PDB file of C-alpha atoms and ligand atoms in Angstrom:
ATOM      1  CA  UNK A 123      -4.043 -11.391  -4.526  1.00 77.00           C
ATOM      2  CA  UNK A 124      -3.378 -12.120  -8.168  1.00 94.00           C
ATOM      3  CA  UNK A 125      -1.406  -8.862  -8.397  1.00 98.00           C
ATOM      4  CA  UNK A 126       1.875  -9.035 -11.001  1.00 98.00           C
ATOM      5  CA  UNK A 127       3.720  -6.219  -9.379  1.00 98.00           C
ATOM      6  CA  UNK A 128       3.335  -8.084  -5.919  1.00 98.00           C
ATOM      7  CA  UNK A 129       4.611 -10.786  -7.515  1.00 98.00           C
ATOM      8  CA  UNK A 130       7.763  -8.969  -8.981  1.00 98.00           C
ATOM      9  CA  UNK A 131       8.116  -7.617  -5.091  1.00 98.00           C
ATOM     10  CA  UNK A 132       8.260 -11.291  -3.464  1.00 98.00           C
ATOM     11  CA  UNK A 133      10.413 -12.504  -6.294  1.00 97.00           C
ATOM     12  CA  UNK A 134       8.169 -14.931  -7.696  1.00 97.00           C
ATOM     13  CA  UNK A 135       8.066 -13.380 -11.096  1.00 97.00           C
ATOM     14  CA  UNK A 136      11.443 -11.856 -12.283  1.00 98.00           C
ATOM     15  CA  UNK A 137      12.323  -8.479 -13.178  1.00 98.00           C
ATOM     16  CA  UNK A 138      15.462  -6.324 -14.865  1.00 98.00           C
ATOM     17  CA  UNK A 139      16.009  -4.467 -11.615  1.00 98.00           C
ATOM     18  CA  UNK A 140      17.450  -0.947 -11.093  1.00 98.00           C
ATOM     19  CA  UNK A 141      16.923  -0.327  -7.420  1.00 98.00           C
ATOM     20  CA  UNK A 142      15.636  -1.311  -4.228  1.00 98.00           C
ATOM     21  CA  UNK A 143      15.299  -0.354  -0.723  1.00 98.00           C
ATOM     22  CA  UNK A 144      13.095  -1.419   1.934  1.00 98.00           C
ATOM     23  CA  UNK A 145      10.040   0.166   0.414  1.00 98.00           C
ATOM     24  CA  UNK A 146      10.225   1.084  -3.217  1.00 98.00           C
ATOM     25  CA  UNK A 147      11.553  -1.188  -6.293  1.00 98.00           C
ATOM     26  CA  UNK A 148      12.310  -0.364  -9.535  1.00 99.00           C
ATOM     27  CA  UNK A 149      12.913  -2.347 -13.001  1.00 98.00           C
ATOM     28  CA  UNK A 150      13.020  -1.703 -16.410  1.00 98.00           C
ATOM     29  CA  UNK A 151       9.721  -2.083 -18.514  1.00 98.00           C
ATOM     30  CA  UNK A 152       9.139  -5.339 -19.884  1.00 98.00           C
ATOM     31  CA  UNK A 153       7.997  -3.677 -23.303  1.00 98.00           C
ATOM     32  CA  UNK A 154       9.962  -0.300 -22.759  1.00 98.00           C
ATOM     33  CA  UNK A 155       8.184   2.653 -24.810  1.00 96.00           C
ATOM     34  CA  UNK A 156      11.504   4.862 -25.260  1.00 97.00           C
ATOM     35  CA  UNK A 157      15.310   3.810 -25.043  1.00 97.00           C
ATOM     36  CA  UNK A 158      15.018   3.909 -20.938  1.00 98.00           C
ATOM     37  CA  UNK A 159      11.761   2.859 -19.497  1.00 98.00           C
ATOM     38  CA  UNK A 160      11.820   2.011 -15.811  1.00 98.00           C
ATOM     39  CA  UNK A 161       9.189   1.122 -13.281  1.00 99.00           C
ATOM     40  CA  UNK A 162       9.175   2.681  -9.928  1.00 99.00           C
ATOM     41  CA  UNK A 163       6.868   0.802  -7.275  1.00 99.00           C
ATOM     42  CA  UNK A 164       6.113   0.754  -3.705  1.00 98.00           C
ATOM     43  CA  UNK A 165       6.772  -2.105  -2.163  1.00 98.00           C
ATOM     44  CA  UNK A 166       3.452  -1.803  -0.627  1.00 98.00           C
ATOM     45  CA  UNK A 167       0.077  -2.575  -2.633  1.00 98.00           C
ATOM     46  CA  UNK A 168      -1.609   0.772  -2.947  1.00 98.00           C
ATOM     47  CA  UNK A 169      -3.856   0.170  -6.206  1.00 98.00           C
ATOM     48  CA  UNK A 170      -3.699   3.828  -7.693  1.00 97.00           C
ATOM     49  CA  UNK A 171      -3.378   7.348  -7.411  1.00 98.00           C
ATOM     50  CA  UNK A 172      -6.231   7.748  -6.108  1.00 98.00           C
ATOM     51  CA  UNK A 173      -6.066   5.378  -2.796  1.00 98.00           C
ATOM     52  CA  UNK A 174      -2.808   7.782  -2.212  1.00 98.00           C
ATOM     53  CA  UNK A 175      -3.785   8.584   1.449  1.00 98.00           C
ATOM     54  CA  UNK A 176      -2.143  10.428   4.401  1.00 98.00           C
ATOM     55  CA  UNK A 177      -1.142   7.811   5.939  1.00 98.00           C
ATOM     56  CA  UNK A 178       0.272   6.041   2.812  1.00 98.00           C
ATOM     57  CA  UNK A 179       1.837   9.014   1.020  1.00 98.00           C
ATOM     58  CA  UNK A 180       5.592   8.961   2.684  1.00 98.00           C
ATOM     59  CA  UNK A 181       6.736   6.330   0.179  1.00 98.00           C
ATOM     60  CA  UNK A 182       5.379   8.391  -3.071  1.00 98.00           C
ATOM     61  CA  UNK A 183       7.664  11.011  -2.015  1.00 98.00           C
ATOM     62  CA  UNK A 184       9.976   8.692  -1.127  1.00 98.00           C
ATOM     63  CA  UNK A 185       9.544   7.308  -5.013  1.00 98.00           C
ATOM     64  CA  UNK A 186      10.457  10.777  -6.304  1.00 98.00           C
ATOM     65  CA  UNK A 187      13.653  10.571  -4.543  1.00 98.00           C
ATOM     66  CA  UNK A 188      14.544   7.351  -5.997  1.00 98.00           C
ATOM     67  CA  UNK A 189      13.123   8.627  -9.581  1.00 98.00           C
ATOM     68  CA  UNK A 190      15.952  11.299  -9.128  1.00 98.00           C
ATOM     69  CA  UNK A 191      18.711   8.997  -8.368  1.00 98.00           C
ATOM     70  CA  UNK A 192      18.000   6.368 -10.970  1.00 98.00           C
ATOM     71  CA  UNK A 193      17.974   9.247 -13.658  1.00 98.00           C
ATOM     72  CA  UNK A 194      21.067  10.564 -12.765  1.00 98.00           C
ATOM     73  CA  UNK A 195      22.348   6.907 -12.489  1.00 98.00           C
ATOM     74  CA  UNK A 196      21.155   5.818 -16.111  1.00 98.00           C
ATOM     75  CA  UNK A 197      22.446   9.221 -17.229  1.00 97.00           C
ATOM     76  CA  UNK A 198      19.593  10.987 -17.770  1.00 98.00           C
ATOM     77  CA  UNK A 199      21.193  14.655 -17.493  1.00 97.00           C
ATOM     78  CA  UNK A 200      18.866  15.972 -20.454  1.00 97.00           C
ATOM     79  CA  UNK A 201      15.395  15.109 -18.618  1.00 97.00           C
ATOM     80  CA  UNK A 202      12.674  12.599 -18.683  1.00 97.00           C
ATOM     81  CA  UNK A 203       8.928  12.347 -18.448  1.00 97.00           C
ATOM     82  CA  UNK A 204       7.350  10.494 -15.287  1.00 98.00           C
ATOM     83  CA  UNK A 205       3.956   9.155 -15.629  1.00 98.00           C
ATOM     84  CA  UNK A 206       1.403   7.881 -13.494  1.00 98.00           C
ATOM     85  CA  UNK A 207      -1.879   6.034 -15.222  1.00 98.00           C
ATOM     86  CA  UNK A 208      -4.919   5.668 -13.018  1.00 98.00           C
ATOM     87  CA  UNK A 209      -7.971   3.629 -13.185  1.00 98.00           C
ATOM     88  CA  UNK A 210      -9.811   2.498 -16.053  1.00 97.00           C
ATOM     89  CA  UNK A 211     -10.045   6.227 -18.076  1.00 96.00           C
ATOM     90  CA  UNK A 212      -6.326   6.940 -17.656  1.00 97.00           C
ATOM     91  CA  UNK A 213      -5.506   3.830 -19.289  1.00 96.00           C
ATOM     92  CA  UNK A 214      -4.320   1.809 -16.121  1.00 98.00           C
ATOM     93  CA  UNK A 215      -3.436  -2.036 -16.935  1.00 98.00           C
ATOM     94  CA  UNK A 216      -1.683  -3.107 -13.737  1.00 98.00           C
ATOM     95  CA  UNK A 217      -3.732  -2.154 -10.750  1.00 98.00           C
ATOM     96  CA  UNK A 218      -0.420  -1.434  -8.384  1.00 98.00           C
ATOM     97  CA  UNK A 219       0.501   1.960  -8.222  1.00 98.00           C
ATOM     98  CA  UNK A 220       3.242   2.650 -10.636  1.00 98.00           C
ATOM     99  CA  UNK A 221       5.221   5.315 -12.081  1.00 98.00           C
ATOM    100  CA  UNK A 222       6.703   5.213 -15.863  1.00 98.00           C
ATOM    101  CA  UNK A 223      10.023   7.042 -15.936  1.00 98.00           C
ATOM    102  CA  UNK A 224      10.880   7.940 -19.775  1.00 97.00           C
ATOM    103  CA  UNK A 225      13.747   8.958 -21.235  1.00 97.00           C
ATOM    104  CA  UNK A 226      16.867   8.808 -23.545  1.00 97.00           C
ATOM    105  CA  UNK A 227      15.056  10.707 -26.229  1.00 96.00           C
ATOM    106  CA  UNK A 228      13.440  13.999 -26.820  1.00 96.00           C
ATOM    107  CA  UNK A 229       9.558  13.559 -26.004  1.00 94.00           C
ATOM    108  CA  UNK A 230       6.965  15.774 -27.843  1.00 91.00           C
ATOM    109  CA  UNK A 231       5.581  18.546 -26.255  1.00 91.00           C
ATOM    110  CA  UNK A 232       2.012  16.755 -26.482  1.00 91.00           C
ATOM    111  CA  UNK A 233       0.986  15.651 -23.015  1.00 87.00           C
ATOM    112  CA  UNK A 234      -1.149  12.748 -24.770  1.00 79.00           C
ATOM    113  CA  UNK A 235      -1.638  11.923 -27.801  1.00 66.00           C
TER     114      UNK A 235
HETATM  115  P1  AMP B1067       0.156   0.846 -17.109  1.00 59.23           P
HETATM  116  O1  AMP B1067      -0.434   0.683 -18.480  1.00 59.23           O
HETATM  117  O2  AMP B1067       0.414   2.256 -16.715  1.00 59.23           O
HETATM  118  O3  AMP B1067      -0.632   0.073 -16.071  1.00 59.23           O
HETATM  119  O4  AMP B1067       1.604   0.219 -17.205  1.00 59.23           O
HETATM  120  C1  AMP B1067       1.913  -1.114 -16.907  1.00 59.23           C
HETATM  121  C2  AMP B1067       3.307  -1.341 -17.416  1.00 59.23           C
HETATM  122  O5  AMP B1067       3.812  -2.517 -16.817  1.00 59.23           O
HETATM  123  C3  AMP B1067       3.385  -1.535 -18.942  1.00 59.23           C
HETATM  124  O6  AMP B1067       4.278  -0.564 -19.488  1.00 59.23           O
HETATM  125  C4  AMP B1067       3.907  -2.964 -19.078  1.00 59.23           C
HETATM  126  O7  AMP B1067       4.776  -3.118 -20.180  1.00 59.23           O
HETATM  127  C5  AMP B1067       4.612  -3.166 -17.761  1.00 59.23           C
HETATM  128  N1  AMP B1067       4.725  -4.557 -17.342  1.00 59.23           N
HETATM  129  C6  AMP B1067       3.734  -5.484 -17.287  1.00 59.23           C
HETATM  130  N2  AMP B1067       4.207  -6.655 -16.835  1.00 59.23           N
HETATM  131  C7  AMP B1067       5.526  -6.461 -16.587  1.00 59.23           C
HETATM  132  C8  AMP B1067       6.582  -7.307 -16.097  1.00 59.23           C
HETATM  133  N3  AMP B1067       6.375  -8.586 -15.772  1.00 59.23           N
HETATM  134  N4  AMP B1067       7.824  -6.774 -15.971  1.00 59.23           N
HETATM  135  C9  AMP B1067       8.043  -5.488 -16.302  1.00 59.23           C
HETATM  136  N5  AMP B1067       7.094  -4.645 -16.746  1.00 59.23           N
HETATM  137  C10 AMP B1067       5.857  -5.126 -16.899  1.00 59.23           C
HETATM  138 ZN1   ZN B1068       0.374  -5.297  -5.943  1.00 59.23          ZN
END
């Protein structure tokens, strides 16, 4: 499967990391959008929101846990934004589930632009 994410998992591409555990990695954006722009990924290939299933969902509440820890470990007492894109309409590019944790600044109170 020609999937970059996967590829970041199995070290075969690299990647700034942040944290890792047996089933979720994390790793700061290759173009970051704001002064702290991390990646958090489940290990395993879901594609997006949408496939989130029962039997798949333990690790996206797993990835909120982590999203807490790394934003108290980058120092992110003031807040940050977590985003999710999925499929084609909410502006998805890599097709492996993937949250955007944003911070460092003060984000608008626009949702989207
Ligand atoms: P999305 O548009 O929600 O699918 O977000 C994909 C994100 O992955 C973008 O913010 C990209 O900058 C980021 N990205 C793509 N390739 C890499 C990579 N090799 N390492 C780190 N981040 C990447
Ligand atoms: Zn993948």
């Amino acid at each position: 499967m020609d999937c970059i994410f996967c590829k970041i998992i199995k070290g075969e591409i690299p990647s700034n990391k942040v944290y890792e555990d047996d089933t979720v990695l994390a790793f700061h954006d290759i173009a970051p959008q704001m002064p702290v722009h991390v990646i958090v990924i489940p290990k395993q290939h879901i594609e997006c929101a949408a496939d989130i299933k029962e039997d798949n969902s333990a690790v996206v509440a797993h990835i909120f846990e982590v999203i807490a820890k790394i934003g108290k470990d980058l120092g992110l007492a003031n807040g940050y934004r977590i985003i999710n894109n999925c499929g084609e309409d909410g502006g998805q590019t890599v097709k492996h589930l993937h949250f955007h944790l944003l911070g460092g600044e003060k984000l608008g109170e626009k949702l989207v632009k």
